[in-house]
Amino acid sequence: MIDLYYWPTPNGFKIAIMLEECGLPYDIKPVNIGAGDQFTPEFLALNPNHRMPVIVDNDAPGGPLSVFESGAILVYLADKTGRFLPTDTHGRFDAMQWLFWQMAGLGPMAGQAGHFLIYQEGKHEYATERYTNEYGRLLAVMERRLRDRDYLAGDYSIADMACYPWVAPYERLGQGVDELPGVAAWIGRLGARPAVKRGMEVGKELRSDQPLTEEQRKMLYGQTAKKTLEKA
């Protein structure tokens, strides 16, 4: 059994999708990031970066193994199951480079765009434009890649799973896909997969459309080096 420390965010959805695709049994351990669960000593022991998701594979060889960082988790699960990551060198690194592209670019830029479009207090026009433009540029990179293929790296892989939760909400992040037919078709292709549908619904009951409280805002966006060292 795999314990999934989780909250319904794009990084959490990635892992839920992969677990559903692989048919692995898992148990959700909610990490309420608005309440500060990610800063408890128990969670710090699993992830020194105070971020979810984290998995604990209770059936790992040699005893339970915890893995943090969503990209690392995807690679671990792919290696564990032998699925959704090619084993030949060329295919493996084709998928890995697009996975890292998501981790280093698409996810962070989409997250910052979402922050300034949805969660900012006051107007920060330069930051909003900066991150929405960069998110749009990255969608255009995907478009070029998808012009002559159905998936980012040959067959459907963890690279697609990693990107989907950050691309599917493009409208909320200030983008359109009228000029990105390859991306639009890719969204439809992934969104039609039963396991993707199930993964995107995991933790639905935990979601809230209520605005962040001031306390939650400070918890999520007010962390500093000093506060981090105090929690160690």
PDB file of C-alpha atoms in Angstrom:
ATOM      1  CA  MET A   1       0.000   0.000   0.000  1.00  0.00           C
ATOM      2  CA  ILE A   2       1.175   3.516  -0.825  1.00  0.00           C
ATOM      3  CA  ASP A   3       0.383   6.418   1.469  1.00  0.00           C
ATOM      4  CA  LEU A   4      -0.170   9.598  -0.535  1.00  0.00           C
ATOM      5  CA  TYR A   5       0.264  12.825   1.417  1.00  0.00           C
ATOM      6  CA  TYR A   6      -1.915  15.048  -0.675  1.00  0.00           C
ATOM      7  CA  TRP A   7      -3.957  18.158  -1.228  1.00  0.00           C
ATOM      8  CA  PRO A   8      -5.971  18.784  -4.446  1.00  0.00           C
ATOM      9  CA  THR A   9      -3.536  21.002  -6.328  1.00  0.00           C
ATOM     10  CA  PRO A  10      -1.887  20.449  -9.733  1.00  0.00           C
ATOM     11  CA  ASN A  11       1.172  18.825  -8.165  1.00  0.00           C
ATOM     12  CA  GLY A  12      -1.059  16.536  -6.173  1.00  0.00           C
ATOM     13  CA  PHE A  13      -3.167  15.663  -9.207  1.00  0.00           C
ATOM     14  CA  LYS A  14      -0.075  14.434 -11.072  1.00  0.00           C
ATOM     15  CA  ILE A  15       0.492  11.679  -8.547  1.00  0.00           C
ATOM     16  CA  ALA A  16      -3.167  10.744  -8.231  1.00  0.00           C
ATOM     17  CA  ILE A  17      -3.318  10.350 -12.019  1.00  0.00           C
ATOM     18  CA  MET A  18      -0.243   8.114 -12.074  1.00  0.00           C
ATOM     19  CA  LEU A  19      -1.519   5.941  -9.241  1.00  0.00           C
ATOM     20  CA  GLU A  20      -4.855   5.568 -11.015  1.00  0.00           C
ATOM     21  CA  GLU A  21      -3.171   4.786 -14.333  1.00  0.00           C
ATOM     22  CA  CYS A  22      -1.027   2.090 -12.704  1.00  0.00           C
ATOM     23  CA  GLY A  23      -3.866   0.648 -10.640  1.00  0.00           C
ATOM     24  CA  LEU A  24      -1.761   0.829  -7.477  1.00  0.00           C
ATOM     25  CA  PRO A  25      -3.618   0.759  -4.158  1.00  0.00           C
ATOM     26  CA  TYR A  26      -3.115   3.948  -2.189  1.00  0.00           C
ATOM     27  CA  ASP A  27      -4.389   5.677   0.911  1.00  0.00           C
ATOM     28  CA  ILE A  28      -4.898   9.442   0.971  1.00  0.00           C
ATOM     29  CA  LYS A  29      -3.325  11.306   3.870  1.00  0.00           C
ATOM     30  CA  PRO A  30      -4.724  14.854   3.584  1.00  0.00           C
ATOM     31  CA  VAL A  31      -2.212  17.663   4.050  1.00  0.00           C
ATOM     32  CA  ASN A  32      -4.306  20.795   4.524  1.00  0.00           C
ATOM     33  CA  ILE A  33      -1.894  23.428   3.240  1.00  0.00           C
ATOM     34  CA  GLY A  34      -4.230  26.250   4.263  1.00  0.00           C
ATOM     35  CA  ALA A  35      -4.172  25.022   7.864  1.00  0.00           C
ATOM     36  CA  GLY A  36      -0.400  24.557   7.923  1.00  0.00           C
ATOM     37  CA  ASP A  37      -0.263  20.767   8.005  1.00  0.00           C
ATOM     38  CA  GLN A  38       2.844  20.925   5.805  1.00  0.00           C
ATOM     39  CA  PHE A  39       4.768  22.595   8.639  1.00  0.00           C
ATOM     40  CA  THR A  40       4.207  19.958  11.308  1.00  0.00           C
ATOM     41  CA  PRO A  41       7.221  18.020  12.624  1.00  0.00           C
ATOM     42  CA  GLU A  42       5.652  14.804  11.326  1.00  0.00           C
ATOM     43  CA  PHE A  43       5.477  16.133   7.785  1.00  0.00           C
ATOM     44  CA  LEU A  44       8.899  17.769   8.012  1.00  0.00           C
ATOM     45  CA  ALA A  45      10.318  14.287   8.647  1.00  0.00           C
ATOM     46  CA  LEU A  46       8.941  13.246   5.247  1.00  0.00           C
ATOM     47  CA  ASN A  47       9.760  16.400   3.291  1.00  0.00           C
ATOM     48  CA  PRO A  48      12.262  18.984   4.523  1.00  0.00           C
ATOM     49  CA  ASN A  49      10.880  21.427   1.928  1.00  0.00           C
ATOM     50  CA  HIS A  50       7.432  21.560   3.581  1.00  0.00           C
ATOM     51  CA  ARG A  51       5.583  20.802   0.356  1.00  0.00           C
ATOM     52  CA  MET A  52       3.221  18.079  -0.717  1.00  0.00           C
ATOM     53  CA  PRO A  53       2.863  15.621  -2.395  1.00  0.00           C
ATOM     54  CA  VAL A  54       4.873  12.923  -0.679  1.00  0.00           C
ATOM     55  CA  ILE A  55       4.447   9.188  -0.974  1.00  0.00           C
ATOM     56  CA  VAL A  56       5.445   6.453   1.436  1.00  0.00           C
ATOM     57  CA  ASP A  57       5.715   3.083  -0.274  1.00  0.00           C
ATOM     58  CA  ASN A  58       5.139   0.622   2.530  1.00  0.00           C
ATOM     59  CA  ASP A  59       5.996  -2.292   0.229  1.00  0.00           C
ATOM     60  CA  ALA A  60       9.366  -1.002  -0.993  1.00  0.00           C
ATOM     61  CA  PRO A  61      12.277  -3.457  -0.910  1.00  0.00           C
ATOM     62  CA  GLY A  62      14.149  -2.997   2.352  1.00  0.00           C
ATOM     63  CA  GLY A  63      11.221  -1.390   4.128  1.00  0.00           C
ATOM     64  CA  PRO A  64       8.999   1.688   3.788  1.00  0.00           C
ATOM     65  CA  LEU A  65      10.413   4.393   1.526  1.00  0.00           C
ATOM     66  CA  SER A  66       9.294   8.019   1.432  1.00  0.00           C
ATOM     67  CA  VAL A  67       9.737  10.128  -1.713  1.00  0.00           C
ATOM     68  CA  PHE A  68       9.065  13.841  -2.094  1.00  0.00           C
ATOM     69  CA  GLU A  69       9.008  16.109  -5.185  1.00  0.00           C
ATOM     70  CA  SER A  70       6.301  15.233  -7.680  1.00  0.00           C
ATOM     71  CA  GLY A  71       8.729  14.576 -10.545  1.00  0.00           C
ATOM     72  CA  ALA A  72      10.787  12.173  -8.442  1.00  0.00           C
ATOM     73  CA  ILE A  73       7.604  10.433  -7.323  1.00  0.00           C
ATOM     74  CA  LEU A  74       6.494   9.951 -10.924  1.00  0.00           C
ATOM     75  CA  VAL A  75       9.856   8.441 -11.862  1.00  0.00           C
ATOM     76  CA  TYR A  76       9.784   6.193  -8.797  1.00  0.00           C
ATOM     77  CA  LEU A  77       6.307   4.893  -9.612  1.00  0.00           C
ATOM     78  CA  ALA A  78       7.243   4.398 -13.262  1.00  0.00           C
ATOM     79  CA  ASP A  79      10.287   2.363 -12.256  1.00  0.00           C
ATOM     80  CA  LYS A  80       8.279   0.433  -9.679  1.00  0.00           C
ATOM     81  CA  THR A  81       5.619  -0.603 -12.177  1.00  0.00           C
ATOM     82  CA  GLY A  82       7.590  -0.604 -15.422  1.00  0.00           C
ATOM     83  CA  ARG A  83       4.972   1.663 -16.981  1.00  0.00           C
ATOM     84  CA  PHE A  84       4.749   5.101 -18.600  1.00  0.00           C
ATOM     85  CA  LEU A  85       8.510   5.668 -18.879  1.00  0.00           C
ATOM     86  CA  PRO A  86      10.495   4.002 -21.676  1.00  0.00           C
ATOM     87  CA  THR A  87      13.377   1.783 -20.665  1.00  0.00           C
ATOM     88  CA  ASP A  88      15.594   2.425 -23.705  1.00  0.00           C
ATOM     89  CA  THR A  89      18.028   5.314 -23.269  1.00  0.00           C
ATOM     90  CA  HIS A  90      16.677   7.536 -26.043  1.00  0.00           C
ATOM     91  CA  GLY A  91      13.045   7.069 -25.090  1.00  0.00           C
ATOM     92  CA  ARG A  92      13.664   7.417 -21.372  1.00  0.00           C
ATOM     93  CA  PHE A  93      15.486  10.715 -21.688  1.00  0.00           C
ATOM     94  CA  ASP A  94      13.015  12.054 -24.217  1.00  0.00           C
ATOM     95  CA  ALA A  95      10.323  11.641 -21.576  1.00  0.00           C
ATOM     96  CA  MET A  96      12.576  12.796 -18.734  1.00  0.00           C
ATOM     97  CA  GLN A  97      13.510  16.049 -20.428  1.00  0.00           C
ATOM     98  CA  TRP A  98       9.844  16.968 -20.853  1.00  0.00           C
ATOM     99  CA  LEU A  99       9.163  15.986 -17.253  1.00  0.00           C
ATOM    100  CA  PHE A 100      11.972  18.288 -16.095  1.00  0.00           C
ATOM    101  CA  TRP A 101      10.715  20.980 -18.479  1.00  0.00           C
ATOM    102  CA  GLN A 102       7.422  20.883 -16.603  1.00  0.00           C
ATOM    103  CA  MET A 103       9.079  20.876 -13.197  1.00  0.00           C
ATOM    104  CA  ALA A 104      11.446  23.749 -13.975  1.00  0.00           C
ATOM    105  CA  GLY A 105       9.283  25.881 -16.259  1.00  0.00           C
ATOM    106  CA  LEU A 106       5.644  25.112 -16.905  1.00  0.00           C
ATOM    107  CA  GLY A 107       4.638  24.423 -13.305  1.00  0.00           C
ATOM    108  CA  PRO A 108       6.458  27.345 -11.663  1.00  0.00           C
ATOM    109  CA  MET A 109       5.362  29.843 -14.321  1.00  0.00           C
ATOM    110  CA  ALA A 110       1.751  28.653 -14.224  1.00  0.00           C
ATOM    111  CA  GLY A 111       1.822  28.792 -10.439  1.00  0.00           C
ATOM    112  CA  GLN A 112       3.113  32.358 -10.418  1.00  0.00           C
ATOM    113  CA  ALA A 113       0.598  33.378 -13.080  1.00  0.00           C
ATOM    114  CA  GLY A 114      -2.162  31.889 -10.947  1.00  0.00           C
ATOM    115  CA  HIS A 115      -0.878  33.669  -7.865  1.00  0.00           C
ATOM    116  CA  PHE A 116      -0.943  37.118  -9.428  1.00  0.00           C
ATOM    117  CA  LEU A 117      -4.164  36.568 -11.383  1.00  0.00           C
ATOM    118  CA  ILE A 118      -6.169  34.941  -8.601  1.00  0.00           C
ATOM    119  CA  TYR A 119      -4.586  35.356  -5.172  1.00  0.00           C
ATOM    120  CA  GLN A 120      -2.718  38.666  -5.207  1.00  0.00           C
ATOM    121  CA  GLU A 121      -3.762  41.548  -3.006  1.00  0.00           C
ATOM    122  CA  GLY A 122      -3.851  44.760  -4.986  1.00  0.00           C
ATOM    123  CA  LYS A 123      -2.591  45.151  -8.526  1.00  0.00           C
ATOM    124  CA  HIS A 124       0.830  44.010  -9.658  1.00  0.00           C
ATOM    125  CA  GLU A 125       0.597  44.622 -13.377  1.00  0.00           C
ATOM    126  CA  TYR A 126       4.228  43.921 -14.215  1.00  0.00           C
ATOM    127  CA  ALA A 127       4.283  40.592 -12.348  1.00  0.00           C
ATOM    128  CA  THR A 128       0.922  39.545 -13.759  1.00  0.00           C
ATOM    129  CA  GLU A 129       2.011  40.300 -17.323  1.00  0.00           C
ATOM    130  CA  ARG A 130       5.425  38.719 -16.809  1.00  0.00           C
ATOM    131  CA  TYR A 131       4.118  35.364 -15.648  1.00  0.00           C
ATOM    132  CA  THR A 132       1.039  35.115 -17.863  1.00  0.00           C
ATOM    133  CA  ASN A 133       3.213  35.887 -20.894  1.00  0.00           C
ATOM    134  CA  GLU A 134       5.753  33.251 -19.920  1.00  0.00           C
ATOM    135  CA  TYR A 135       3.025  30.678 -19.275  1.00  0.00           C
ATOM    136  CA  GLY A 136       1.632  31.470 -22.717  1.00  0.00           C
ATOM    137  CA  ARG A 137       5.081  31.095 -24.256  1.00  0.00           C
ATOM    138  CA  LEU A 138       5.447  27.654 -22.703  1.00  0.00           C
ATOM    139  CA  LEU A 139       2.074  26.594 -24.092  1.00  0.00           C
ATOM    140  CA  ALA A 140       3.377  27.648 -27.498  1.00  0.00           C
ATOM    141  CA  VAL A 141       6.439  25.452 -26.961  1.00  0.00           C
ATOM    142  CA  MET A 142       4.050  22.565 -26.313  1.00  0.00           C
ATOM    143  CA  GLU A 143       2.140  23.453 -29.468  1.00  0.00           C
ATOM    144  CA  ARG A 144       5.248  23.153 -31.606  1.00  0.00           C
ATOM    145  CA  ARG A 145       6.053  19.824 -30.003  1.00  0.00           C
ATOM    146  CA  LEU A 146       2.545  18.449 -30.509  1.00  0.00           C
ATOM    147  CA  ARG A 147       2.116  19.446 -34.144  1.00  0.00           C
ATOM    148  CA  ASP A 148       3.248  16.043 -35.381  1.00  0.00           C
ATOM    149  CA  ARG A 149       2.579  13.755 -32.394  1.00  0.00           C
ATOM    150  CA  ASP A 150      -0.136  12.843 -29.931  1.00  0.00           C
ATOM    151  CA  TYR A 151       1.993  12.996 -26.781  1.00  0.00           C
ATOM    152  CA  LEU A 152       5.046  14.894 -25.609  1.00  0.00           C
ATOM    153  CA  ALA A 153       7.510  11.999 -25.761  1.00  0.00           C
ATOM    154  CA  GLY A 154       6.361   9.259 -28.095  1.00  0.00           C
ATOM    155  CA  ASP A 155       3.778   7.206 -26.236  1.00  0.00           C
ATOM    156  CA  TYR A 156       1.716   8.551 -23.359  1.00  0.00           C
ATOM    157  CA  SER A 157       4.051   8.955 -20.384  1.00  0.00           C
ATOM    158  CA  ILE A 158       4.672  10.577 -17.030  1.00  0.00           C
ATOM    159  CA  ALA A 159       5.667  13.719 -18.949  1.00  0.00           C
ATOM    160  CA  ASP A 160       2.064  14.119 -20.109  1.00  0.00           C
ATOM    161  CA  MET A 161       0.711  13.358 -16.634  1.00  0.00           C
ATOM    162  CA  ALA A 162       2.981  16.008 -15.125  1.00  0.00           C
ATOM    163  CA  CYS A 163       1.901  18.695 -17.580  1.00  0.00           C
ATOM    164  CA  TYR A 164      -1.830  18.065 -17.780  1.00  0.00           C
ATOM    165  CA  PRO A 165      -2.921  19.551 -14.410  1.00  0.00           C
ATOM    166  CA  TRP A 166      -1.030  22.749 -15.233  1.00  0.00           C
ATOM    167  CA  VAL A 167      -2.378  23.027 -18.788  1.00  0.00           C
ATOM    168  CA  ALA A 168      -6.030  21.997 -18.397  1.00  0.00           C
ATOM    169  CA  PRO A 169      -6.948  25.180 -16.420  1.00  0.00           C
ATOM    170  CA  TYR A 170      -5.490  27.473 -19.113  1.00  0.00           C
ATOM    171  CA  GLU A 171      -8.534  29.777 -19.128  1.00  0.00           C
ATOM    172  CA  ARG A 172      -8.223  30.456 -15.413  1.00  0.00           C
ATOM    173  CA  LEU A 173      -4.598  31.357 -16.065  1.00  0.00           C
ATOM    174  CA  GLY A 174      -5.433  33.938 -18.695  1.00  0.00           C
ATOM    175  CA  GLN A 175      -4.830  31.908 -21.850  1.00  0.00           C
ATOM    176  CA  GLY A 176      -6.741  30.601 -24.858  1.00  0.00           C
ATOM    177  CA  VAL A 177      -6.070  27.693 -27.171  1.00  0.00           C
ATOM    178  CA  ASP A 178      -7.721  28.893 -30.402  1.00  0.00           C
ATOM    179  CA  GLU A 179      -4.258  29.285 -31.916  1.00  0.00           C
ATOM    180  CA  LEU A 180      -2.955  26.121 -30.234  1.00  0.00           C
ATOM    181  CA  PRO A 181      -4.862  23.270 -31.898  1.00  0.00           C
ATOM    182  CA  GLY A 182      -2.242  20.696 -30.944  1.00  0.00           C
ATOM    183  CA  VAL A 183      -2.475  21.640 -27.282  1.00  0.00           C
ATOM    184  CA  ALA A 184      -6.281  21.689 -27.442  1.00  0.00           C
ATOM    185  CA  ALA A 185      -6.352  18.205 -28.962  1.00  0.00           C
ATOM    186  CA  TRP A 186      -3.846  16.966 -26.370  1.00  0.00           C
ATOM    187  CA  ILE A 187      -6.006  18.325 -23.529  1.00  0.00           C
ATOM    188  CA  GLY A 188      -9.010  16.506 -24.969  1.00  0.00           C
ATOM    189  CA  ARG A 189      -7.017  13.315 -25.478  1.00  0.00           C
ATOM    190  CA  LEU A 190      -5.789  13.203 -21.887  1.00  0.00           C
ATOM    191  CA  GLY A 191      -9.025  14.441 -20.391  1.00  0.00           C
ATOM    192  CA  ALA A 192     -10.864  11.515 -21.992  1.00  0.00           C
ATOM    193  CA  ARG A 193      -8.709   8.925 -20.230  1.00  0.00           C
ATOM    194  CA  PRO A 194     -10.673   7.299 -17.370  1.00  0.00           C
ATOM    195  CA  ALA A 195      -7.664   7.269 -15.037  1.00  0.00           C
ATOM    196  CA  VAL A 196      -7.016  10.961 -15.669  1.00  0.00           C
ATOM    197  CA  LYS A 197     -10.640  11.733 -14.892  1.00  0.00           C
ATOM    198  CA  ARG A 198     -10.428   9.758 -11.651  1.00  0.00           C
ATOM    199  CA  GLY A 199      -7.119  11.314 -10.673  1.00  0.00           C
ATOM    200  CA  MET A 200      -8.425  14.837 -11.179  1.00  0.00           C
ATOM    201  CA  GLU A 201     -11.363  14.041  -8.889  1.00  0.00           C
ATOM    202  CA  VAL A 202      -9.249  12.739  -5.999  1.00  0.00           C
ATOM    203  CA  GLY A 203      -9.852  14.890  -2.935  1.00  0.00           C
ATOM    204  CA  LYS A 204     -12.778  16.688  -4.514  1.00  0.00           C
ATOM    205  CA  GLU A 205     -14.436  16.875  -1.112  1.00  0.00           C
ATOM    206  CA  LEU A 206     -11.399  18.748   0.250  1.00  0.00           C
ATOM    207  CA  ARG A 207     -11.608  21.614  -2.218  1.00  0.00           C
ATOM    208  CA  SER A 208     -12.991  25.009  -1.324  1.00  0.00           C
ATOM    209  CA  ASP A 209     -13.976  27.955  -3.490  1.00  0.00           C
ATOM    210  CA  GLN A 210     -13.861  30.308  -0.518  1.00  0.00           C
ATOM    211  CA  PRO A 211     -11.377  33.189  -0.647  1.00  0.00           C
ATOM    212  CA  LEU A 212      -8.229  32.748   1.402  1.00  0.00           C
ATOM    213  CA  THR A 213      -8.365  34.174   4.888  1.00  0.00           C
ATOM    214  CA  GLU A 214      -5.604  36.498   6.034  1.00  0.00           C
ATOM    215  CA  GLU A 215      -4.240  33.723   8.240  1.00  0.00           C
ATOM    216  CA  GLN A 216      -4.163  31.303   5.311  1.00  0.00           C
ATOM    217  CA  ARG A 217      -2.490  33.901   3.108  1.00  0.00           C
ATOM    218  CA  LYS A 218       0.267  34.395   5.670  1.00  0.00           C
ATOM    219  CA  MET A 219       0.643  30.626   6.044  1.00  0.00           C
ATOM    220  CA  LEU A 220       0.981  30.030   2.306  1.00  0.00           C
ATOM    221  CA  TYR A 221       2.839  33.130   1.152  1.00  0.00           C
ATOM    222  CA  GLY A 222       4.525  34.560   4.237  1.00  0.00           C
ATOM    223  CA  GLN A 223       7.250  31.985   4.809  1.00  0.00           C
ATOM    224  CA  THR A 224      10.796  33.272   5.247  1.00  0.00           C
ATOM    225  CA  ALA A 225      14.238  31.793   5.824  1.00  0.00           C
ATOM    226  CA  LYS A 226      13.956  32.621   9.530  1.00  0.00           C
ATOM    227  CA  LYS A 227      10.604  30.894   9.868  1.00  0.00           C
ATOM    228  CA  THR A 228      11.896  27.860   8.005  1.00  0.00           C
ATOM    229  CA  LEU A 229      14.913  27.549  10.303  1.00  0.00           C
ATOM    230  CA  GLU A 230      12.680  27.908  13.344  1.00  0.00           C
ATOM    231  CA  LYS A 231      10.673  24.879  12.200  1.00  0.00           C
ATOM    232  CA  ALA A 232      13.746  22.678  11.744  1.00  0.00           C
TER     233      ALA A 232
END
